[in-house]
PDB file of C-alpha atoms in Angstrom:
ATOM      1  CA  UNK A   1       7.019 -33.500 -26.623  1.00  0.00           C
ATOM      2  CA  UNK A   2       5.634 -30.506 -24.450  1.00  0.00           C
ATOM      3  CA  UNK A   3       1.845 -31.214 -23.240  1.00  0.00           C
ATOM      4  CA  UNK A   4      -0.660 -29.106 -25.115  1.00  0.00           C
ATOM      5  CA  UNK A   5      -1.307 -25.425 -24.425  1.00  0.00           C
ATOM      6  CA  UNK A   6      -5.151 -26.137 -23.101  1.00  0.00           C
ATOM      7  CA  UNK A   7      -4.613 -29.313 -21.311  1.00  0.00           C
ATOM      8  CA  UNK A   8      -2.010 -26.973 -19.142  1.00  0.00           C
ATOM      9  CA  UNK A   9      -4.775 -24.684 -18.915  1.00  0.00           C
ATOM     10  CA  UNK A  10      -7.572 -26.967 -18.197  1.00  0.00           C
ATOM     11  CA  UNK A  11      -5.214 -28.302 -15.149  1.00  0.00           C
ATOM     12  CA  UNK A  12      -4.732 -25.046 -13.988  1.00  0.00           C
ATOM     13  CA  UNK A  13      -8.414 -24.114 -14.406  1.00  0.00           C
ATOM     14  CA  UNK A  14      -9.504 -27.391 -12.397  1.00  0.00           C
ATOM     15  CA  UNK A  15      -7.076 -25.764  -9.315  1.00  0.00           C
ATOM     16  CA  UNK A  16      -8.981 -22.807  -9.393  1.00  0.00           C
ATOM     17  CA  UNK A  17     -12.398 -24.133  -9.345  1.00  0.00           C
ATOM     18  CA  UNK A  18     -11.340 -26.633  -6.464  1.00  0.00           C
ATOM     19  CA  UNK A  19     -11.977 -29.850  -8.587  1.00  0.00           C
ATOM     20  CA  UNK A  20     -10.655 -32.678  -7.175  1.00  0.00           C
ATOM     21  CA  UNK A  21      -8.302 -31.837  -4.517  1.00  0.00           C
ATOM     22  CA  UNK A  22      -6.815 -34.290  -2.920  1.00  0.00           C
ATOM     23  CA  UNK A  23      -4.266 -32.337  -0.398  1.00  0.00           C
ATOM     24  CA  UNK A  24      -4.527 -29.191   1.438  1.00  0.00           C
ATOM     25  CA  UNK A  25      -0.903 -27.504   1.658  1.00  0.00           C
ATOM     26  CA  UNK A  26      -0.873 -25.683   5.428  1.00  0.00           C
ATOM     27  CA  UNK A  27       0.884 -22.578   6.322  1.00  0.00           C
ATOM     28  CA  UNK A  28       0.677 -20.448   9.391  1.00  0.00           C
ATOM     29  CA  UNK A  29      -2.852 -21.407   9.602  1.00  0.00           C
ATOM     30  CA  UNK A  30      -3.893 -20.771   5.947  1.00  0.00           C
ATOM     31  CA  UNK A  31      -4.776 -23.565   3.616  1.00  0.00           C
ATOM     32  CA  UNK A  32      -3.936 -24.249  -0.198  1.00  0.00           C
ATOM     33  CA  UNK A  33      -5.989 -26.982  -1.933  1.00  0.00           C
ATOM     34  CA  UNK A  34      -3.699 -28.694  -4.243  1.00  0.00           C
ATOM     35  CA  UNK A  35      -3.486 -31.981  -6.799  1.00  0.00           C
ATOM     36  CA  UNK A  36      -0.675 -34.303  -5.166  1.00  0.00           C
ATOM     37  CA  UNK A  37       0.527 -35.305  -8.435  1.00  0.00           C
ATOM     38  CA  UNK A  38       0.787 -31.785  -9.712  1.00  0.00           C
ATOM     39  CA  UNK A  39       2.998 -30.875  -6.566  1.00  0.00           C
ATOM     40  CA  UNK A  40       5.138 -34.543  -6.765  1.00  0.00           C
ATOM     41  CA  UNK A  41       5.580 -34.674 -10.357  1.00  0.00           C
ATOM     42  CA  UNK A  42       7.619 -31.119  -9.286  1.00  0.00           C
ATOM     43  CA  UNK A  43       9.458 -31.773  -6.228  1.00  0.00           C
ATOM     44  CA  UNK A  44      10.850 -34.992  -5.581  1.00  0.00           C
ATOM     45  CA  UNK A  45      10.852 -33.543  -1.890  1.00  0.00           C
ATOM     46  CA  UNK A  46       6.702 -33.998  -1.799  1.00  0.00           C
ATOM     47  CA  UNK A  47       6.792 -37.300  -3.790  1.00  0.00           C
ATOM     48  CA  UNK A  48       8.911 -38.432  -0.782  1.00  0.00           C
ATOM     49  CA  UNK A  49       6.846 -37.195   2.038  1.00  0.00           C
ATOM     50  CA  UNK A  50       3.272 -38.316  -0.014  1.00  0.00           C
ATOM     51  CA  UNK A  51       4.115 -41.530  -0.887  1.00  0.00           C
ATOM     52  CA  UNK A  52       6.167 -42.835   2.135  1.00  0.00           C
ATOM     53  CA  UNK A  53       4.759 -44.194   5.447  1.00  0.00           C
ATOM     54  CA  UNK A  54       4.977 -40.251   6.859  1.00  0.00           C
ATOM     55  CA  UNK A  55       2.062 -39.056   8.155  1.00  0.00           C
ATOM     56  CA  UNK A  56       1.714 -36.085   5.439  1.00  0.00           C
ATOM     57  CA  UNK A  57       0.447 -38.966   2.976  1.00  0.00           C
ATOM     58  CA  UNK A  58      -1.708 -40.115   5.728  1.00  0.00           C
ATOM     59  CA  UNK A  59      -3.833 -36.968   6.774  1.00  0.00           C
ATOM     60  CA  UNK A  60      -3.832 -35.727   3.634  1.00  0.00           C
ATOM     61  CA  UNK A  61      -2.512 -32.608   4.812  1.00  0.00           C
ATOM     62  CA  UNK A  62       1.676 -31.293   4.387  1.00  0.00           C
ATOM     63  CA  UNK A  63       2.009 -28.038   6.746  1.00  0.00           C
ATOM     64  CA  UNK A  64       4.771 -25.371   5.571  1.00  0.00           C
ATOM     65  CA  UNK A  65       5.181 -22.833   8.294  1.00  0.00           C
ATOM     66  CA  UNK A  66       8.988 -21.885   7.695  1.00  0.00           C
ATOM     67  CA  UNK A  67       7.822 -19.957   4.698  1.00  0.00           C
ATOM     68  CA  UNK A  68       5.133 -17.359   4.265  1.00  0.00           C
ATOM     69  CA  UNK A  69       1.778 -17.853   3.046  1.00  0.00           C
ATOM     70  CA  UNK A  70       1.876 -15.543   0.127  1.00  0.00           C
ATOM     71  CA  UNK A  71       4.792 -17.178  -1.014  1.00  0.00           C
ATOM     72  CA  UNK A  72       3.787 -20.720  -1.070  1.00  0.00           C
ATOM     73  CA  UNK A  73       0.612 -20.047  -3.250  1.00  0.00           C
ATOM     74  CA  UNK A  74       3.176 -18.425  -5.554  1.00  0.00           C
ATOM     75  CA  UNK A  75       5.241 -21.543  -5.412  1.00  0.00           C
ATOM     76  CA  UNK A  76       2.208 -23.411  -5.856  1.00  0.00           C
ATOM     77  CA  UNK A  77       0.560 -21.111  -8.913  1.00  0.00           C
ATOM     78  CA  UNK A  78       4.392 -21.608 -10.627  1.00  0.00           C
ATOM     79  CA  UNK A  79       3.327 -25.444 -10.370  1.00  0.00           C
ATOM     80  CA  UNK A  80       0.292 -25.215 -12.565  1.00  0.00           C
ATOM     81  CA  UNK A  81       1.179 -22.349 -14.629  1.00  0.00           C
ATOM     82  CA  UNK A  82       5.405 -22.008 -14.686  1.00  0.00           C
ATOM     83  CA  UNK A  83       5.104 -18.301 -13.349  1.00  0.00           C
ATOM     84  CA  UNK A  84       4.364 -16.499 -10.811  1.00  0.00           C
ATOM     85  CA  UNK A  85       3.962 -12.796  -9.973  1.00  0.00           C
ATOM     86  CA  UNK A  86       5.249 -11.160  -6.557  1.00  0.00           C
ATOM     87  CA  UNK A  87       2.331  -8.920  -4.672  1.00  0.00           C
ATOM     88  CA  UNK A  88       1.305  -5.769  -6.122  1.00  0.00           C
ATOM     89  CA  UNK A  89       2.790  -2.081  -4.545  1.00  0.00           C
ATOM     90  CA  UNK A  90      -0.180  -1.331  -3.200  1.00  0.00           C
ATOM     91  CA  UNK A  91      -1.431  -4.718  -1.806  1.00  0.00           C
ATOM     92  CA  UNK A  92      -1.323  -4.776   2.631  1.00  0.00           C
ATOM     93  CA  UNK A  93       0.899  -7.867   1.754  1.00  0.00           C
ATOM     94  CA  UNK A  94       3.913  -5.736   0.762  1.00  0.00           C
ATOM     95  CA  UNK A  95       3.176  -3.388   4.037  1.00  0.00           C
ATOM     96  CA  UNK A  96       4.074  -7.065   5.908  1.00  0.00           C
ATOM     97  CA  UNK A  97       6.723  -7.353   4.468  1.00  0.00           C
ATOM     98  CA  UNK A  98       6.863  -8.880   1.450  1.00  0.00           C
ATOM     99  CA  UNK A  99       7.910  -6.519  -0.764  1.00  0.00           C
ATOM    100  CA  UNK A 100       9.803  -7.483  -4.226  1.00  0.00           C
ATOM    101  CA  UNK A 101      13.418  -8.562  -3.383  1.00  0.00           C
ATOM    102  CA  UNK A 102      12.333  -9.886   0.186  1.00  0.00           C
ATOM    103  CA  UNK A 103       9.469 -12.005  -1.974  1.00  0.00           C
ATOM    104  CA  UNK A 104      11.271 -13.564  -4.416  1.00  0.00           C
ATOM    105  CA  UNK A 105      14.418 -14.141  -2.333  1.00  0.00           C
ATOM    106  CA  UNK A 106      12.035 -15.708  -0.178  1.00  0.00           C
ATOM    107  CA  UNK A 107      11.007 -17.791  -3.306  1.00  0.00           C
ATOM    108  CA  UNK A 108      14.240 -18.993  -4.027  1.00  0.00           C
ATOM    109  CA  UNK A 109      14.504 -20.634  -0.466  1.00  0.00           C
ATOM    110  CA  UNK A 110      11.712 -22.322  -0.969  1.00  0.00           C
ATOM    111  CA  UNK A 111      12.645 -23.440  -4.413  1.00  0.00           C
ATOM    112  CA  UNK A 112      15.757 -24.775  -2.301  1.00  0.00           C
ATOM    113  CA  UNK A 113      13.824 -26.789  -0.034  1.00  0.00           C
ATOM    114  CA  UNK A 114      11.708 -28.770  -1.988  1.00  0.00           C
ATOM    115  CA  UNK A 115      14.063 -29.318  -5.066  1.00  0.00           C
ATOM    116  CA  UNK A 116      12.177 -27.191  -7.802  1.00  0.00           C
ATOM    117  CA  UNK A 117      15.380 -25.798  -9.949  1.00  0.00           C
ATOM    118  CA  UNK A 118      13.076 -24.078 -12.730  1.00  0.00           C
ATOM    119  CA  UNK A 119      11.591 -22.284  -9.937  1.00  0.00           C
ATOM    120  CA  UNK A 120      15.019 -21.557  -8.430  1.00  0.00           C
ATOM    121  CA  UNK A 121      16.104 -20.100 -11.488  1.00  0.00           C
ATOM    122  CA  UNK A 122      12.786 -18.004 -12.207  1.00  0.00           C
ATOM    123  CA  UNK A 123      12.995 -16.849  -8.761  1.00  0.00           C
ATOM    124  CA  UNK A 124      16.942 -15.607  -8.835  1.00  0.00           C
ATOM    125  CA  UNK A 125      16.622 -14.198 -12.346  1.00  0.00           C
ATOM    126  CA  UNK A 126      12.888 -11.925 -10.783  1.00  0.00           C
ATOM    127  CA  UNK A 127      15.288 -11.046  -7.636  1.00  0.00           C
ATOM    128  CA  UNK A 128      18.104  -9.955  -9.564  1.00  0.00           C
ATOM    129  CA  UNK A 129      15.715  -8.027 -11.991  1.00  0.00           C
ATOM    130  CA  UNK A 130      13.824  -6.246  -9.217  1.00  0.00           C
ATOM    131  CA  UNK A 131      17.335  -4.977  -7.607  1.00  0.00           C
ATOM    132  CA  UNK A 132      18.939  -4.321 -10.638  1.00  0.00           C
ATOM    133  CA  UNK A 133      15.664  -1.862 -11.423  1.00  0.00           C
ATOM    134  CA  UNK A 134      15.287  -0.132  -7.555  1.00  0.00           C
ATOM    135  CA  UNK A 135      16.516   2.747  -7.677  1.00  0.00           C
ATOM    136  CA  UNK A 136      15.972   3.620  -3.929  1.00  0.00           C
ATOM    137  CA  UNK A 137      18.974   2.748  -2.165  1.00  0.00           C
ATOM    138  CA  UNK A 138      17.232   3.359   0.764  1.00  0.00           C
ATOM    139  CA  UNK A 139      14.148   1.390   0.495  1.00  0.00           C
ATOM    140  CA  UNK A 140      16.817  -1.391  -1.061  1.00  0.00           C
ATOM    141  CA  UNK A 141      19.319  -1.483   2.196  1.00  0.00           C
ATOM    142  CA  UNK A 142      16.175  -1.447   4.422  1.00  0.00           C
ATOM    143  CA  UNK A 143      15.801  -5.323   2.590  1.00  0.00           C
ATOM    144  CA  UNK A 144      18.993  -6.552   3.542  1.00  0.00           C
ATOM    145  CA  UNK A 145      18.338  -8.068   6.967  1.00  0.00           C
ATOM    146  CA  UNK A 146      15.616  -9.820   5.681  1.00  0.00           C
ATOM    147  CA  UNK A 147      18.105 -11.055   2.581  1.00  0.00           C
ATOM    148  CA  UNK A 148      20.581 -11.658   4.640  1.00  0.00           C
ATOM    149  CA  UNK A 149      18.479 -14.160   6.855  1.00  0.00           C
ATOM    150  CA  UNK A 150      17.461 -16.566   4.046  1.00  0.00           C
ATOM    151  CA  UNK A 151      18.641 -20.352   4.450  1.00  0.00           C
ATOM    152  CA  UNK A 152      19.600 -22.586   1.972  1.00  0.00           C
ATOM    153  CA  UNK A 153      21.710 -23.337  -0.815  1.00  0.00           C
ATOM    154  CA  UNK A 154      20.757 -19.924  -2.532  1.00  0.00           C
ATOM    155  CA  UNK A 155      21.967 -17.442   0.097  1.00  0.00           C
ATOM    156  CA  UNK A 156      25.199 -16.731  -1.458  1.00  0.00           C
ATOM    157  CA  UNK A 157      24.336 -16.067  -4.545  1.00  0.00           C
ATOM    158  CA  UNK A 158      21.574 -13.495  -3.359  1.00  0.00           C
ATOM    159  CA  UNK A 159      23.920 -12.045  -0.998  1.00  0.00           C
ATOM    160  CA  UNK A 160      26.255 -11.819  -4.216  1.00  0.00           C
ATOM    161  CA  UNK A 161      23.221 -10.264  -6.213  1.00  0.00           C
ATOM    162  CA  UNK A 162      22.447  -7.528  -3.736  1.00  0.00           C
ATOM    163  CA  UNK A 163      25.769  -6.950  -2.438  1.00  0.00           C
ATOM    164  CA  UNK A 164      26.873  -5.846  -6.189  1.00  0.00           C
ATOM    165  CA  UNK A 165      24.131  -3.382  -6.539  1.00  0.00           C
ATOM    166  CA  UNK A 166      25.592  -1.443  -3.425  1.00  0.00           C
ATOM    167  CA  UNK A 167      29.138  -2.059  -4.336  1.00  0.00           C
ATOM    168  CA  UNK A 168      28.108  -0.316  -8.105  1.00  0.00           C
ATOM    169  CA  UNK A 169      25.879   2.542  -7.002  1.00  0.00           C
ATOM    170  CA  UNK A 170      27.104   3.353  -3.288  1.00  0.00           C
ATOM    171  CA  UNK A 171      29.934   5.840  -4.859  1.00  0.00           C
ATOM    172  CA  UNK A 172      26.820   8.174  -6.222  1.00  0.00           C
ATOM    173  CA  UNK A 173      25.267   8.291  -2.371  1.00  0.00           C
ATOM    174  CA  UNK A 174      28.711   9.300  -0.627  1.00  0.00           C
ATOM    175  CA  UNK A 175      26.929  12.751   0.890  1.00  0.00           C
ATOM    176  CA  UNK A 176      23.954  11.459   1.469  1.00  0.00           C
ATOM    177  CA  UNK A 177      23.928  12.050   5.361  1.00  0.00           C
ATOM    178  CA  UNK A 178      20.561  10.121   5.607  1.00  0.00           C
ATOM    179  CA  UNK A 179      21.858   7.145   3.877  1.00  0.00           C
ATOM    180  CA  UNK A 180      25.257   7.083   5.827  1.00  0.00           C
ATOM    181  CA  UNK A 181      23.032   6.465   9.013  1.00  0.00           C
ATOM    182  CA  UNK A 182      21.017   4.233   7.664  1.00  0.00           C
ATOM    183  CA  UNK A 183      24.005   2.182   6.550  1.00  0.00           C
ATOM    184  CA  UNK A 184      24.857   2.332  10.024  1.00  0.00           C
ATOM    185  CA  UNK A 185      22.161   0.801  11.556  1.00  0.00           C
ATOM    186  CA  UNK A 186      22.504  -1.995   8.600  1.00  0.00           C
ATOM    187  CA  UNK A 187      25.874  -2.614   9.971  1.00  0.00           C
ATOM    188  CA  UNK A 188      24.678  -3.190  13.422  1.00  0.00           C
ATOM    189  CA  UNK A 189      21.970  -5.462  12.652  1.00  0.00           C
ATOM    190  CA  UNK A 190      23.259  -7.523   9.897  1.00  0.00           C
ATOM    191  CA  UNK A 191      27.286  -6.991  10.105  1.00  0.00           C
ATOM    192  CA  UNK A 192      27.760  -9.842   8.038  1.00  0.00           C
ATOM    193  CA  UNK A 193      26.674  -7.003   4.989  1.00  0.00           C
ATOM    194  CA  UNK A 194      29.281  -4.554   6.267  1.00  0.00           C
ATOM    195  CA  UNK A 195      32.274  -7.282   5.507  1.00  0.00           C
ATOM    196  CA  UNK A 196      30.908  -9.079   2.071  1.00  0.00           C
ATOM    197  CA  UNK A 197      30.166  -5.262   0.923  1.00  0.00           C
ATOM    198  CA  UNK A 198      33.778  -4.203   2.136  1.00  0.00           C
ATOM    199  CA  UNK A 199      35.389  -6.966   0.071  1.00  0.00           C
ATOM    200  CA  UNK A 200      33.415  -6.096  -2.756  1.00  0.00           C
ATOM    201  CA  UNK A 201      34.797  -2.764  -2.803  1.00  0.00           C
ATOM    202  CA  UNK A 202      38.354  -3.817  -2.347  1.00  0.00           C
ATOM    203  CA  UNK A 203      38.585  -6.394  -5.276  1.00  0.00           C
ATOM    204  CA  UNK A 204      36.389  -5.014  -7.787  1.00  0.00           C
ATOM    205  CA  UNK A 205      38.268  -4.701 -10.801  1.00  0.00           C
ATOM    206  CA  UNK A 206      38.688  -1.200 -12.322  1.00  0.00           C
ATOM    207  CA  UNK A 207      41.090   0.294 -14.946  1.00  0.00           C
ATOM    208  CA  UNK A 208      43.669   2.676 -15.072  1.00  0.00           C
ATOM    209  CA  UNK A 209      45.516   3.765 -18.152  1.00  0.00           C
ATOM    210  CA  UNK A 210      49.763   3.444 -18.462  1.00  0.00           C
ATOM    211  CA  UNK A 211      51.138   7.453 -18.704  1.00  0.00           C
ATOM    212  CA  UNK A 212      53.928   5.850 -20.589  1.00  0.00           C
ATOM    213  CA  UNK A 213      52.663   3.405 -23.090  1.00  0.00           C
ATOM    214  CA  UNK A 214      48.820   4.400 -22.766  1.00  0.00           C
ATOM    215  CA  UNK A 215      48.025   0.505 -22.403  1.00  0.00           C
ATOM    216  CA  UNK A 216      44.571  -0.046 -20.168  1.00  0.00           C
ATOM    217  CA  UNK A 217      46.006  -1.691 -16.444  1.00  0.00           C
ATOM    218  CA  UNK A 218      43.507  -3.599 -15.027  1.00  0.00           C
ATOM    219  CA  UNK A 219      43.853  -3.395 -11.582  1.00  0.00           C
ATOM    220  CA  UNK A 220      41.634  -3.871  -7.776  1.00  0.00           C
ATOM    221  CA  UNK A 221      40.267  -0.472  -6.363  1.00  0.00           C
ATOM    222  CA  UNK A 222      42.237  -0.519  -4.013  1.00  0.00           C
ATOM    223  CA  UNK A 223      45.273  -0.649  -5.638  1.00  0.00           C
ATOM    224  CA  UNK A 224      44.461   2.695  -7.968  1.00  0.00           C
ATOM    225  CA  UNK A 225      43.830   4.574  -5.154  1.00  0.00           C
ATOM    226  CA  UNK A 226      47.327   3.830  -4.141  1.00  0.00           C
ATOM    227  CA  UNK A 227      48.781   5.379  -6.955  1.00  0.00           C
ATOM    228  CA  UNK A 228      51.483   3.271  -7.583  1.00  0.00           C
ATOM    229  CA  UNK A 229      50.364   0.811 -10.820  1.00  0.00           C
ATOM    230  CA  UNK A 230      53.128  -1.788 -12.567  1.00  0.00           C
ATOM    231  CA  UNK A 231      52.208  -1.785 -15.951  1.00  0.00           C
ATOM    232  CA  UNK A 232      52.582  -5.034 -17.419  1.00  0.00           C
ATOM    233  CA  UNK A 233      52.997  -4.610 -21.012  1.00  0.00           C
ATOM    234  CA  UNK A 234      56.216  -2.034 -20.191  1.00  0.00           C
ATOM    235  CA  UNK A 235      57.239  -2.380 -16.643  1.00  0.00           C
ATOM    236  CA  UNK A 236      57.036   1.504 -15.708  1.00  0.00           C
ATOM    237  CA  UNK A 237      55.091   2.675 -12.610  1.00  0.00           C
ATOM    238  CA  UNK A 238      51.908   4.747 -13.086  1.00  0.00           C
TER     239      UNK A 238
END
């Protein structure tokens, strides 16, 4: 049986008013007050390190400094609330960095970390959304280092997520001088991009149609632009 609607909110009302705190989360300087059952009733990661003989449980202070601050309050708001919301356009935390995709990919490494799989999957479903919906290639490829430098379990499939954006739009942006250089310097910096985002465009599946029987051919990219297609359903050559 789910816990009421208001005792969720009285929790989370309690965190924002600072009433009784009993652990201050510490990143890059910045500090978080927090409940240590709300955070180890979450991640079986903290319930480890703040009820062990480790001196987090100790001190009564756990430091986080492979993350950024922004993004552990959001981990920490998802804990009392089961959202959270990436930084607005226009806030000076997007200017350092921490724009959408970067943010919530970000998110999901953390969600890695400590073991939180709801947050995992809140996090992968708000990365996919936000580069499914940018429609500036541009601003999108200059997010691909930072993507591309994520650890844990979650890398691939965000390297799958944004790599299949490119691999689906890049046909549209062939002329575009501005983005050819910009690939460029992509390619230099993160050249691990250049080969995922080369395979992609090799095997992705496309269709051709049979001249002699009409049937569809489903076939790699590659393969159609060879020009020479077996059709299995009756053997001729297309």
């Amino acid at each position: 049986m789910p816990l009421p609607h208001s005792f969720t909110e009285k929790l989370h009302q309690n965190w924002t008013d600072g009433l009784f705190l009993d652990l201050q989360l510490l990143c890059n300087g910045q500090a978080i007050g927090v409940h240590k059952i709300v955070l180890c009733s979450h991640s079986p990661v903290f319930l480890t390190a703040l009820s062990g003989p480790y001196q987090e449980s100790e001190e009564e202070i756990y430091e986080v400094n492979d993350s950024s601050y922004p993004i552990v309050v959001g981990m920490v708001t998802f804990m009392y609330t089961g959202s959270y919301k990436a930084p607005d356009e226009n806030s000076t935390v997007v200017h350092k960095g921490y724009a959408g995709v970067l943010f919530h990919a970000g998110m999901v490494a953390l969600a890695d970390k400590y073991l939180i799989p709801s947050l995992r999957e809140l996090a992968l479903r708000e990365f996919r959304k936000c580069v499914d919906w940018e429609t500036n290639l541009r601003a999108l490829l200059q997010s691909v280092s930072g993507v591309y430098a994520i650890e844990g379990d979650g890398r691939a499939e965000l390297r799958h997520i944004l790599v299949n954006r490119f691999d689906s739009r890049l046909a549209f942006h062939i002329e575009d001088h501005g983005m050819e250089h910009l690939l460029r310097e992509i390619s230099e910096i993160t050249p691990q991009f250049t080969i995922d985002l080369a395979m992609a465009l090799l095997l992705t599946t496309s269709t051709a149609r049979c001249q002699s029987c009409h049937e569809t051919i489903h076939t790699a990219r590659v393969r159609v632009s060879a020009g020479r297609i077996k059709c299995k359903t009756c053997g001729r050559k297309t």
